[in-house]
Amino acid sequence: MTASMARWSAARTKSRLWWAASIASLGLIIAVLGSIFATVFVHGIPALRLQLFTTVTTGIAGGLANAIAGTLLLVSIGLGIAALTGIATALWVVEYAPPWAARAVRFTIDVLVGVPSIVVGYFLYVALVESLGWGFSLAAGALSLAIYVLPYVERSADVALSDVPTTLREASFAMGARHAVTIFSIDLPYAMPGILTGLLVAVGIGLGETAPLIYTAGWSNYMPTLAPTHSPVGYLTYVVWTYISQPFAPSHALAYAAATLLMLFIFATNFIARSFVDYRFPRHHGH
Amino acid sequence: MQRAWAQPLLRCITAIFAALSFGVIAIMLVFLIAYAYPAIRFNGTAFFTTLTWSIGNQYSDHTISHGGYTAQIGAAFGALVFVAGTLLSSILAMLVAVPLSLLVAVALVYRVPPLLRPLANAVVELMAGVPSVIYGLWGIIVLVPFIATRLSPSGNGNGLLAAALILALMVIPIIVATVRDALQSQPVAVYEAAMALGSTSWQAVTGAILPSIRSGIMASVLLAFGRALGETMAVLMVCGAAINALPHSIFSPINTIAAVIVSQLESALTDTTGMAQRSLGELAVTLFVITLFVNGIARVVLRGGRSRSAA
């Protein structure tokens, strides 16, 4: 009796210790995240000046106008390509594809998520920048982002379209609507919040990417031109990477400012994406 | 849209895009292998056993040939340092990240009060959203100086430990999110039954709940491992950029395949024979194949787990 009580009490102590360790682990990652935020914002927010938005990057410091414009251009064009390709792919998979083909496409999309971004970058560097002679350019950079975020866009569109109730689609068909009409007036509008959420998540990923752009967009101190090829483009993540390793205070300030802007952009898109989810779920529970 | 031709047209257009999405991975693989082929022939199996990476003497008119392909004299392209650095940093990262993630996930599900849960979940999501270069920046400013002054006997902070810890932080949200969702999908009755049998709450979680989501945990760990293997920027910023030498302690500088592809580009471009660039291509193929393999196993584990739970 006492032996079993001792065993129970030992087990209870062990349980308490492990739960304490578990809560301490949660505390640890919260502390690390806090430290990351503090590192970026404490140095970055004081570095935010109006001139950052109006002047371009120079030797050791300067502004961020070129990088901000470049990031926005690369992400919007890259996401445009990924959205078109991803949504069309999801439509085919959900609406038209025979089951084996749907499985095959979904499988490769799953595999694509795991391909390192630097591999995508090096592939496009060899194929577009070198072989086709595009040089470091907007087109190559945007395509690298497009390939990298494509699986996220396709998956969320796929899930959203698969969620459209069969009864709604059948009602549309029963009223004599053709398949294409049903797609545009029933399926896509119904799935839109899910598709948009996925797109916004992809925007967040695209904003923070660096590795594939070094090999495709290159870098430029000048404002980006709209020329698709032969004209390198600057972007914010490059500034963070290179200017934080410089030995000058103004360079550090610029890197912190770029990091702050990136974080703000990314969290704004994630916040909007979340509000889409919140808007979406009550609607689904209503059925 | 009620016109008859619109129907096959939409079907056709979406099919073309689906084919593109389907084909992009095969195109990448075939293209990279074709590009790297001269390097694969030139380097042979020595690629995986040689420590030295050197583009050779670019000012000499002499070249060397191997397997029917030429490079600058003195050139040697060995990937051993980079392959070892990639595997070591990712494995060490998983040794830190997996136990920590499991502890965090069970805390989130069983110990965080419902009122604070959205806040705690937001922490995980924010962590996942922080870009790679910002982890790298934090590594340079906070982590590396900490390792250099408090831990490293040599006073060197950039290296294996810094890279592994940064990688661990980056994959923790991936594992935590999956394990948390899996824990939440488990019936409460299992937990209550274990408690009714006289187990402690910790025994109930580790003895009854965690084993039933084993395959989900395994799959998320493998996916996270795949992510760590291919991570570039953060590692590049804290790894110490080792070249031609293997690490001898956790404080030694290392280099990874992904990091070296970025840091060696400018040097490779000066190789007039192009062999250095093609060898970087061979590195990219190597990384590609390693991550495909790891992700493939993750999918198999995931599918195995699903069919077992369905049966």
Coordinates of C-alpha atoms in Angstrom, one line a residue:
Chain A
M1 CA 0.0 0.0 0.0
T2 CA 2.7 2.5 1.0
A3 CA 4.8 1.4 -2.0
S4 CA 2.0 2.1 -4.4
M5 CA 1.3 5.4 -2.7
A6 CA 4.9 6.3 -3.0
R7 CA 4.8 5.3 -6.7
W8 CA 1.8 7.5 -7.2
S9 CA 3.3 10.4 -5.5
A10 CA 6.5 10.1 -7.6
A11 CA 4.4 10.0 -10.7
R12 CA 2.5 13.1 -9.6
T13 CA 5.7 14.9 -9.0
K14 CA 7.0 13.9 -12.4
S15 CA 3.8 15.0 -14.0
R16 CA 4.1 18.4 -12.3
L17 CA 7.7 18.8 -13.4
W18 CA 6.9 18.0 -17.0
W19 CA 4.0 20.3 -17.1
A20 CA 6.3 23.0 -15.7
A21 CA 8.8 22.3 -18.4
S22 CA 6.1 22.4 -21.0
I23 CA 4.9 25.8 -19.8
A24 CA 8.5 27.0 -19.6
S25 CA 9.0 26.0 -23.2
L26 CA 6.0 28.1 -24.3
G27 CA 7.5 30.9 -22.2
L28 CA 10.8 30.5 -23.9
I29 CA 9.5 30.8 -27.5
I30 CA 7.4 33.8 -26.5
A31 CA 10.5 35.4 -25.0
V32 CA 12.5 34.7 -28.2
L33 CA 9.7 36.1 -30.4
G34 CA 9.6 39.1 -28.1
S35 CA 13.4 39.5 -28.4
I36 CA 13.1 39.3 -32.2
F37 CA 10.4 42.0 -32.2
A38 CA 12.3 44.2 -29.8
T39 CA 15.5 43.9 -31.8
V40 CA 13.8 44.9 -35.0
F41 CA 11.4 47.6 -33.7
V42 CA 13.6 49.3 -31.1
H43 CA 16.2 50.1 -33.7
G44 CA 13.9 50.2 -36.7
I45 CA 11.1 52.5 -35.7
P46 CA 13.4 55.4 -34.8
A47 CA 15.1 54.9 -38.2
L48 CA 11.9 55.3 -40.1
R49 CA 12.1 58.8 -41.7
L50 CA 10.1 60.3 -44.5
Q51 CA 13.2 60.4 -46.7
L52 CA 13.3 56.6 -46.7
F53 CA 10.3 56.6 -48.9
T54 CA 11.5 59.4 -51.3
T55 CA 15.2 58.6 -51.8
V56 CA 17.0 55.6 -53.2
T57 CA 19.7 53.4 -51.6
T58 CA 23.3 54.7 -51.9
G59 CA 26.7 53.3 -50.9
I60 CA 26.4 52.7 -47.2
A61 CA 22.9 54.1 -46.5
G62 CA 20.4 56.4 -48.3
G63 CA 16.7 55.6 -48.6
L64 CA 14.5 52.6 -49.4
A65 CA 12.3 54.0 -52.2
N66 CA 13.8 51.6 -54.8
A67 CA 13.6 48.6 -52.5
I68 CA 10.0 49.3 -51.5
A69 CA 8.9 49.9 -55.1
G70 CA 10.8 46.8 -56.2
T71 CA 9.3 44.6 -53.5
L72 CA 5.8 45.7 -54.2
L73 CA 6.3 45.2 -58.0
L74 CA 7.9 41.8 -57.7
V75 CA 5.3 40.6 -55.2
S76 CA 2.3 41.9 -57.2
I77 CA 3.4 40.5 -60.5
G78 CA 4.6 37.2 -59.0
L79 CA 1.4 36.8 -57.1
G80 CA -0.6 37.7 -60.2
I81 CA 1.0 34.9 -62.1
A82 CA 0.7 32.5 -59.1
A83 CA -3.0 33.4 -58.6
L84 CA -3.9 32.8 -62.3
T85 CA -2.0 29.5 -62.5
G86 CA -3.0 28.3 -59.0
I87 CA -6.7 29.1 -59.2
A88 CA -7.0 27.7 -62.8
T89 CA -5.2 24.5 -61.7
A90 CA -7.5 24.2 -58.7
L91 CA -10.5 24.7 -60.9
W92 CA -9.3 21.9 -63.3
V93 CA -8.5 19.6 -60.4
V94 CA -11.9 20.1 -58.7
E95 CA -14.2 20.5 -61.7
Y96 CA -12.8 18.6 -64.6
A97 CA -10.0 16.2 -63.8
P98 CA -10.4 12.5 -63.6
P99 CA -9.6 11.2 -60.1
W100 CA -6.2 9.8 -61.0
A101 CA -5.1 13.1 -62.7
A102 CA -6.4 15.1 -59.7
R103 CA -4.4 12.9 -57.4
A104 CA -1.3 13.3 -59.6
V105 CA -1.5 17.2 -59.7
R106 CA -2.2 17.4 -55.9
F107 CA 0.8 15.2 -55.3
T108 CA 3.2 17.3 -57.3
I109 CA 1.8 20.5 -55.7
D110 CA 2.5 18.9 -52.3
V111 CA 6.0 18.1 -53.4
L112 CA 6.6 21.6 -54.8
V113 CA 6.0 23.0 -51.3
G114 CA 9.1 21.2 -50.2
V115 CA 11.4 22.5 -52.9
P116 CA 13.9 24.9 -51.4
S117 CA 13.6 28.5 -52.7
I118 CA 17.3 28.6 -53.5
V119 CA 16.8 25.7 -55.9
V120 CA 13.9 27.6 -57.7
G121 CA 16.2 30.6 -57.8
Y122 CA 19.2 28.7 -59.3
F123 CA 17.0 27.0 -61.8
L124 CA 15.6 30.3 -63.1
Y125 CA 19.0 31.9 -63.0
V126 CA 20.3 29.2 -65.3
A127 CA 17.2 29.0 -67.5
L128 CA 16.2 32.7 -67.8
V129 CA 19.0 35.0 -66.6
E130 CA 21.7 33.0 -68.4
S131 CA 20.3 30.8 -71.1
L132 CA 17.6 33.1 -72.4
G133 CA 19.8 36.1 -71.6
W134 CA 17.1 38.0 -69.7
G135 CA 19.8 39.2 -67.2
F136 CA 18.8 40.0 -63.6
S137 CA 15.3 41.3 -64.1
L138 CA 11.8 42.0 -63.0
A139 CA 10.4 39.1 -65.1
A140 CA 12.8 36.5 -63.7
G141 CA 12.4 37.7 -60.1
A142 CA 8.6 37.7 -60.3
L143 CA 8.6 34.2 -61.9
S144 CA 10.8 32.9 -59.0
L145 CA 8.3 34.2 -56.5
A146 CA 5.4 32.9 -58.5
I147 CA 6.8 29.3 -58.6
Y148 CA 7.7 29.5 -54.9
V149 CA 4.2 30.5 -53.7
L150 CA 2.2 28.6 -56.4
P151 CA 1.6 25.6 -54.1
Y152 CA 0.2 27.7 -51.3
V153 CA -2.2 29.4 -53.7
E154 CA -3.3 26.2 -55.4
R155 CA -3.9 24.3 -52.1
S156 CA -6.0 27.0 -50.6
A157 CA -8.1 27.4 -53.8
D158 CA -8.4 23.6 -54.1
V159 CA -9.7 23.3 -50.5
A160 CA -12.0 26.3 -50.9
L161 CA -13.5 25.0 -54.2
S162 CA -13.9 21.5 -52.8
D163 CA -15.9 23.0 -49.9
V164 CA -18.6 24.3 -52.2
P165 CA -21.7 22.3 -51.3
T166 CA -22.8 19.9 -54.0
T167 CA -26.4 20.8 -53.5
L168 CA -25.7 24.4 -54.5
R169 CA -24.0 23.2 -57.7
E170 CA -26.8 20.8 -58.4
A171 CA -29.3 23.5 -58.0
S172 CA -27.4 25.6 -60.5
F173 CA -27.3 22.7 -63.0
A174 CA -31.0 22.0 -62.4
M175 CA -31.9 25.5 -63.4
G176 CA -30.2 24.9 -66.8
A177 CA -26.9 26.7 -66.1
R178 CA -23.9 25.3 -68.0
H179 CA -20.8 24.2 -66.2
A180 CA -18.8 27.3 -67.0
V181 CA -21.7 29.5 -65.7
T182 CA -21.9 27.5 -62.5
I183 CA -18.2 27.9 -62.0
F184 CA -18.3 31.7 -62.4
S185 CA -21.5 32.4 -60.6
I186 CA -21.6 29.8 -57.9
D187 CA -18.3 28.0 -57.3
L188 CA -15.8 31.0 -57.5
P189 CA -17.9 33.5 -55.5
Y190 CA -18.6 30.9 -52.8
A191 CA -15.0 29.9 -52.6
M192 CA -13.7 33.5 -52.8
P193 CA -12.9 34.1 -49.1
G194 CA -10.9 30.9 -49.0
I195 CA -9.1 31.7 -52.2
L196 CA -8.3 35.3 -51.0
T197 CA -7.0 34.1 -47.7
G198 CA -4.6 31.7 -49.4
L199 CA -3.5 34.6 -51.7
L200 CA -2.8 36.9 -48.8
V201 CA -0.8 34.2 -47.0
A202 CA 1.2 33.8 -50.2
V203 CA 1.7 37.6 -50.3
G204 CA 3.2 37.4 -46.8
I205 CA 5.5 34.6 -47.9
G206 CA 6.5 36.5 -51.1
L207 CA 7.3 39.7 -49.2
G208 CA 9.7 37.9 -46.9
E209 CA 11.6 35.9 -49.6
T210 CA 15.2 36.6 -50.4
A211 CA 17.1 33.6 -51.7
P212 CA 15.3 33.1 -55.1
L213 CA 15.5 36.9 -55.8
I214 CA 19.3 37.2 -55.4
Y215 CA 19.6 34.9 -58.4
T216 CA 16.8 36.4 -60.5
A217 CA 16.0 40.0 -59.6
G218 CA 19.6 40.8 -58.7
W219 CA 19.8 44.2 -56.9
S220 CA 19.6 47.8 -58.0
N221 CA 20.2 51.1 -56.3
Y222 CA 17.9 52.7 -58.8
M223 CA 14.1 52.9 -58.9
P224 CA 12.8 49.8 -60.8
T225 CA 11.8 50.3 -64.4
L226 CA 8.9 48.5 -65.8
A227 CA 11.2 46.8 -68.3
P228 CA 10.6 43.1 -67.9
T229 CA 14.2 42.1 -68.8
H230 CA 17.8 43.4 -68.6
S231 CA 17.0 45.7 -65.6
P232 CA 17.8 44.5 -62.1
V233 CA 15.3 45.3 -59.3
G234 CA 16.0 46.1 -55.6
Y235 CA 13.9 44.7 -52.7
L236 CA 13.7 45.1 -49.0
T237 CA 15.0 41.7 -47.8
Y238 CA 18.2 42.3 -49.7
V239 CA 18.8 45.5 -47.7
V240 CA 18.3 43.6 -44.4
W241 CA 20.7 40.9 -45.5
T242 CA 23.6 43.1 -46.8
Y243 CA 23.4 46.3 -44.7
I244 CA 23.3 44.5 -41.3
S245 CA 26.7 43.1 -42.1
Q246 CA 28.2 46.4 -42.9
P247 CA 30.4 48.0 -40.2
F248 CA 28.6 51.4 -40.4
A249 CA 25.8 52.8 -38.1
P250 CA 23.9 54.3 -41.0
S251 CA 23.9 51.0 -42.8
H252 CA 22.5 49.2 -39.7
A253 CA 19.8 51.8 -39.4
L254 CA 18.8 51.2 -43.0
A255 CA 18.7 47.4 -42.4
Y256 CA 16.6 47.9 -39.3
A257 CA 14.2 50.3 -41.1
A258 CA 13.8 47.7 -44.0
A259 CA 13.2 44.9 -41.5
T260 CA 10.6 47.0 -39.7
L261 CA 8.8 47.8 -42.9
L262 CA 8.9 44.1 -43.9
M263 CA 7.4 43.0 -40.6
L264 CA 4.7 45.7 -40.8
F265 CA 3.8 44.7 -44.4
I266 CA 3.8 41.0 -43.5
F267 CA 1.7 41.3 -40.3
A268 CA -0.7 43.6 -42.1
T269 CA -1.3 41.0 -44.8
N270 CA -1.6 38.2 -42.2
F271 CA -4.0 40.3 -40.2
I272 CA -6.2 40.9 -43.2
A273 CA -6.0 37.2 -44.1
R274 CA -7.2 36.3 -40.6
S275 CA -10.1 38.6 -40.8
F276 CA -11.1 36.8 -44.0
V277 CA -11.1 33.6 -42.1
D278 CA -13.2 35.1 -39.3
Y279 CA -15.6 36.4 -41.8
R280 CA -15.7 33.1 -43.6
F281 CA -16.4 30.7 -40.7
P282 CA -19.6 32.2 -39.3
R283 CA -21.0 32.0 -42.9
H284 CA -20.2 28.3 -43.1
H285 CA -21.7 27.5 -39.7
G286 CA -24.9 29.1 -41.0
H287 CA -25.6 26.2 -43.3
Chain B
M1 CA -21.0 32.2 -71.2
Q2 CA -24.1 30.3 -72.4
R3 CA -22.3 30.0 -75.7
A4 CA -21.4 26.4 -76.5
W5 CA -17.7 27.1 -77.2
A6 CA -17.1 28.6 -73.8
Q7 CA -17.4 25.2 -72.2
P8 CA -14.5 23.4 -73.8
L9 CA -12.5 26.6 -73.8
L10 CA -12.6 27.0 -70.0
R11 CA -11.8 23.3 -69.6
C12 CA -8.9 23.6 -72.0
I13 CA -7.4 26.7 -70.4
T14 CA -7.6 25.3 -66.9
A15 CA -6.1 22.1 -68.1
I16 CA -3.1 24.0 -69.6
F17 CA -2.4 25.7 -66.3
A18 CA -2.8 22.4 -64.4
A19 CA -0.3 20.9 -66.8
L20 CA 2.1 23.8 -66.0
S21 CA 1.7 23.3 -62.3
F22 CA 2.2 19.6 -62.7
G23 CA 5.2 19.9 -65.0
V24 CA 7.2 22.7 -63.2
I25 CA 8.9 20.4 -60.8
A26 CA 9.9 17.8 -63.5
I27 CA 11.1 20.7 -65.7
M28 CA 13.2 22.1 -62.9
L29 CA 14.7 18.7 -62.1
V30 CA 15.5 17.7 -65.7
F31 CA 16.8 21.2 -66.6
L32 CA 19.1 21.4 -63.6
I33 CA 20.5 17.9 -64.1
A34 CA 21.1 18.6 -67.8
Y35 CA 22.9 21.9 -66.9
A36 CA 24.9 20.2 -64.2
Y37 CA 25.8 17.1 -66.3
P38 CA 29.3 18.3 -67.3
A39 CA 30.0 19.0 -63.6
I40 CA 28.6 15.6 -62.7
R41 CA 31.0 14.0 -65.2
F42 CA 34.0 16.2 -64.3
N43 CA 33.6 15.8 -60.5
G44 CA 32.6 12.1 -60.5
T45 CA 32.1 10.6 -57.0
A46 CA 34.9 12.7 -55.6
F47 CA 32.2 15.4 -55.4
F48 CA 30.9 13.8 -52.2
T49 CA 34.3 12.9 -50.7
T50 CA 36.4 16.0 -51.4
L51 CA 36.8 18.8 -48.8
T52 CA 38.1 21.4 -51.1
W53 CA 36.1 23.8 -53.2
S54 CA 38.2 25.9 -55.5
I55 CA 37.5 27.3 -58.9
G56 CA 41.2 27.0 -59.8
N57 CA 43.6 29.5 -61.3
Q58 CA 41.7 31.9 -63.5
Y59 CA 44.8 33.6 -64.8
S60 CA 46.4 30.5 -66.2
D61 CA 45.9 29.4 -69.8
H62 CA 46.1 25.8 -68.7
T63 CA 43.0 23.7 -68.0
I64 CA 42.4 20.3 -66.6
S65 CA 40.1 17.7 -68.0
H66 CA 38.1 15.0 -66.3
G67 CA 35.4 12.7 -67.7
G68 CA 35.7 14.6 -71.0
Y69 CA 35.0 18.0 -69.5
T70 CA 37.5 20.8 -68.6
A71 CA 37.9 23.3 -65.8
Q72 CA 40.6 25.8 -64.8
I73 CA 43.8 24.4 -63.6
G74 CA 43.8 23.6 -59.8
A75 CA 40.0 23.5 -59.7
A76 CA 38.4 21.1 -57.2
F77 CA 34.7 20.9 -56.5
G78 CA 34.1 19.0 -53.3
A79 CA 30.7 19.1 -51.6
L80 CA 31.5 17.2 -48.5
V81 CA 31.8 20.3 -46.3
F82 CA 28.5 21.6 -47.5
V83 CA 26.6 18.3 -47.4
A84 CA 28.0 17.6 -43.9
G85 CA 27.1 21.2 -42.7
T86 CA 23.6 20.9 -44.1
L87 CA 22.9 17.5 -42.5
L88 CA 24.6 18.4 -39.1
S89 CA 22.8 21.8 -38.7
S90 CA 19.4 20.4 -39.6
I91 CA 19.8 17.3 -37.5
L92 CA 21.0 19.3 -34.5
A93 CA 18.1 21.8 -35.1
M94 CA 15.6 18.9 -35.0
L95 CA 17.1 17.6 -31.8
V96 CA 16.3 21.0 -30.2
A97 CA 13.1 21.7 -32.1
V98 CA 11.2 18.4 -31.7
P99 CA 11.1 18.1 -27.9
L100 CA 10.6 21.8 -27.5
S101 CA 7.7 21.8 -30.1
L102 CA 6.0 18.8 -28.4
L103 CA 6.2 20.5 -25.0
V104 CA 4.9 23.8 -26.4
A105 CA 2.0 22.0 -28.3
V106 CA 0.8 20.1 -25.2
A107 CA 1.1 23.3 -23.1
L108 CA -1.0 25.1 -25.7
V109 CA -3.8 22.5 -25.8
Y110 CA -3.9 21.4 -22.1
R111 CA -2.5 24.2 -20.0
V112 CA -3.2 27.6 -21.6
P113 CA -6.6 28.9 -20.3
P114 CA -9.2 29.2 -23.1
L115 CA -9.2 33.0 -22.7
L116 CA -5.5 33.2 -23.6
R117 CA -5.5 30.6 -26.3
P118 CA -6.0 32.9 -29.3
L119 CA -3.0 35.0 -28.0
A120 CA -0.8 31.9 -27.6
N121 CA -1.8 30.7 -31.1
A122 CA -1.0 34.1 -32.5
V123 CA 2.5 33.8 -31.1
V124 CA 3.0 30.6 -33.1
E125 CA 1.5 32.2 -36.3
L126 CA 3.7 35.3 -35.9
M127 CA 6.8 33.1 -35.5
A128 CA 5.9 31.3 -38.7
G129 CA 5.4 34.6 -40.5
V130 CA 8.8 36.2 -39.6
P131 CA 10.9 36.2 -42.7
S132 CA 14.2 34.3 -43.0
V133 CA 16.4 37.4 -43.2
I134 CA 14.9 38.7 -40.0
Y135 CA 15.8 35.5 -38.1
G136 CA 19.2 36.0 -39.6
L137 CA 19.3 39.6 -38.4
W138 CA 18.3 38.5 -34.9
G139 CA 21.0 35.8 -35.1
I140 CA 23.7 38.3 -36.0
I141 CA 22.7 40.9 -33.3
V142 CA 21.5 38.7 -30.4
L143 CA 22.3 35.0 -30.8
V144 CA 25.8 35.0 -32.2
P145 CA 27.2 37.5 -29.6
F146 CA 25.5 35.5 -26.9
I147 CA 27.1 32.3 -28.1
A148 CA 30.5 34.1 -28.5
T149 CA 30.6 35.6 -25.1
R150 CA 28.8 33.1 -22.9
L151 CA 29.2 29.6 -24.5
S152 CA 31.9 29.3 -27.0
P153 CA 35.4 28.6 -25.5
S154 CA 37.0 30.1 -28.6
G155 CA 34.9 33.2 -28.6
N156 CA 33.5 32.4 -32.0
G157 CA 29.8 32.7 -32.3
N158 CA 29.1 32.1 -36.0
G159 CA 28.9 28.4 -36.6
L160 CA 27.1 25.1 -36.3
L161 CA 25.3 25.9 -33.0
A162 CA 24.1 29.3 -34.1
A163 CA 22.8 27.9 -37.4
A164 CA 21.1 25.0 -35.7
L165 CA 19.4 27.2 -33.1
I166 CA 18.1 29.6 -35.8
L167 CA 16.8 26.6 -37.9
A168 CA 15.2 25.2 -34.8
L169 CA 13.3 28.5 -34.2
M170 CA 12.2 28.5 -37.8
V171 CA 10.7 25.0 -37.8
I172 CA 9.2 25.1 -34.3
P173 CA 6.0 26.8 -35.5
I174 CA 5.6 24.2 -38.3
I175 CA 5.7 21.3 -35.8
V176 CA 3.7 23.0 -33.1
A177 CA 0.9 24.0 -35.4
T178 CA 0.5 20.4 -36.7
V179 CA 0.8 18.7 -33.3
R180 CA -1.6 21.2 -31.7
D181 CA -4.2 20.6 -34.4
A182 CA -3.8 16.8 -34.1
L183 CA -4.1 17.0 -30.3
Q184 CA -7.2 19.0 -30.6
S185 CA -8.8 16.5 -32.9
Q186 CA -8.3 13.7 -30.3
P187 CA -11.5 12.7 -28.4
V188 CA -11.6 14.1 -24.9
A189 CA -12.9 10.6 -23.8
V190 CA -9.4 9.1 -24.3
Y191 CA -7.8 11.6 -21.9
E192 CA -10.6 11.1 -19.4
A193 CA -10.4 7.3 -19.6
A194 CA -6.7 7.5 -18.9
M195 CA -7.3 9.7 -16.0
A196 CA -10.0 7.4 -14.7
L197 CA -7.5 4.5 -14.8
G198 CA -5.5 6.5 -12.3
S199 CA -2.8 8.0 -14.5
T200 CA -1.5 11.5 -13.9
S201 CA -2.4 14.1 -16.4
W202 CA 1.1 14.0 -17.9
Q203 CA 0.9 10.2 -18.2
A204 CA -2.5 10.6 -19.9
V205 CA -1.1 12.9 -22.5
T206 CA 2.2 11.0 -23.2
G207 CA 0.8 7.5 -22.7
A208 CA -2.6 7.7 -24.3
I209 CA -2.9 10.8 -26.6
L210 CA 0.6 11.3 -28.1
P211 CA 0.9 7.6 -29.3
S212 CA -2.3 7.9 -31.3
I213 CA -1.0 10.9 -33.3
R214 CA 2.4 9.4 -33.8
S215 CA 2.3 9.4 -37.6
G216 CA 1.1 13.0 -37.7
I217 CA 4.0 14.0 -35.5
M218 CA 6.5 12.0 -37.6
A219 CA 5.2 13.6 -40.8
S220 CA 5.4 17.1 -39.4
V221 CA 8.9 16.5 -38.1
L222 CA 10.0 15.2 -41.5
L223 CA 8.4 18.2 -43.3
A224 CA 10.2 20.5 -40.9
F225 CA 13.5 18.7 -41.5
G226 CA 13.0 19.2 -45.2
R227 CA 12.4 22.9 -44.6
A228 CA 15.5 23.1 -42.5
L229 CA 17.7 21.4 -45.1
G230 CA 16.8 23.9 -47.7
E231 CA 16.7 27.1 -45.6
T232 CA 19.1 29.6 -47.0
M233 CA 19.3 33.2 -45.8
A234 CA 19.2 32.9 -42.0
V235 CA 21.8 30.1 -42.1
L236 CA 24.0 32.0 -44.5
M237 CA 24.0 35.0 -42.1
V238 CA 25.1 33.0 -39.0
C239 CA 26.9 29.9 -40.2
G240 CA 30.4 31.3 -40.3
A241 CA 30.9 30.4 -44.0
A242 CA 33.3 27.6 -43.5
I243 CA 35.2 26.5 -46.6
N244 CA 37.5 23.5 -47.1
A245 CA 37.2 22.3 -43.4
L246 CA 34.7 20.1 -41.5
P247 CA 33.5 21.3 -38.1
H248 CA 35.2 19.8 -35.1
S249 CA 32.9 21.2 -32.5
I250 CA 29.4 22.7 -32.3
F251 CA 31.1 26.2 -32.3
S252 CA 33.0 25.6 -35.5
P253 CA 32.0 27.5 -38.6
I254 CA 30.0 25.5 -41.1
N255 CA 28.5 26.0 -44.5
T256 CA 25.4 24.5 -46.1
I257 CA 24.5 23.7 -49.7
A258 CA 21.9 26.4 -49.8
A259 CA 24.2 29.0 -48.2
V260 CA 27.1 28.2 -50.5
I261 CA 25.0 28.5 -53.6
V262 CA 24.4 32.1 -52.7
S263 CA 27.9 33.0 -51.4
Q264 CA 29.8 31.3 -54.2
L265 CA 27.9 32.8 -57.2
E266 CA 30.1 35.8 -57.7
S267 CA 33.3 33.8 -57.5
A268 CA 31.8 31.1 -59.8
L269 CA 31.0 33.7 -62.5
T270 CA 34.7 34.4 -62.9
D271 CA 35.4 30.8 -64.0
T272 CA 35.9 31.2 -67.7
T273 CA 35.3 27.4 -68.3
G274 CA 31.9 27.7 -66.6
M275 CA 32.6 24.5 -64.6
A276 CA 32.2 26.4 -61.2
Q277 CA 28.7 27.5 -62.1
R278 CA 27.8 24.0 -63.3
S279 CA 29.2 22.6 -60.0
L280 CA 26.9 25.0 -58.1
G281 CA 24.2 23.5 -60.3
E282 CA 25.2 20.1 -59.1
L283 CA 24.9 21.3 -55.6
A284 CA 21.4 22.6 -56.3
V285 CA 20.5 19.1 -57.8
T286 CA 22.0 17.5 -54.7
L287 CA 19.9 19.7 -52.4
F288 CA 16.8 19.1 -54.6
V289 CA 17.2 15.3 -54.4
I290 CA 17.8 15.3 -50.7
T291 CA 14.7 17.4 -50.0
L292 CA 12.5 15.4 -52.4
F293 CA 13.6 12.3 -50.6
V294 CA 12.8 13.6 -47.1
N295 CA 9.4 15.1 -48.3
G296 CA 8.6 11.9 -50.1
I297 CA 9.1 9.9 -46.9
A298 CA 6.9 12.4 -45.0
R299 CA 4.1 11.9 -47.5
V300 CA 4.3 8.1 -47.2
V301 CA 4.3 8.4 -43.4
L302 CA 1.3 10.7 -43.5
R303 CA -0.6 8.4 -45.9
G304 CA 0.3 5.3 -43.8
G305 CA -1.1 7.1 -40.7
R306 CA -4.3 8.1 -42.5
S307 CA -5.1 4.6 -43.8
R308 CA -4.4 3.0 -40.5
S309 CA -6.7 5.4 -38.6
A310 CA -9.3 4.9 -41.4
A311 CA -9.1 1.1 -41.0

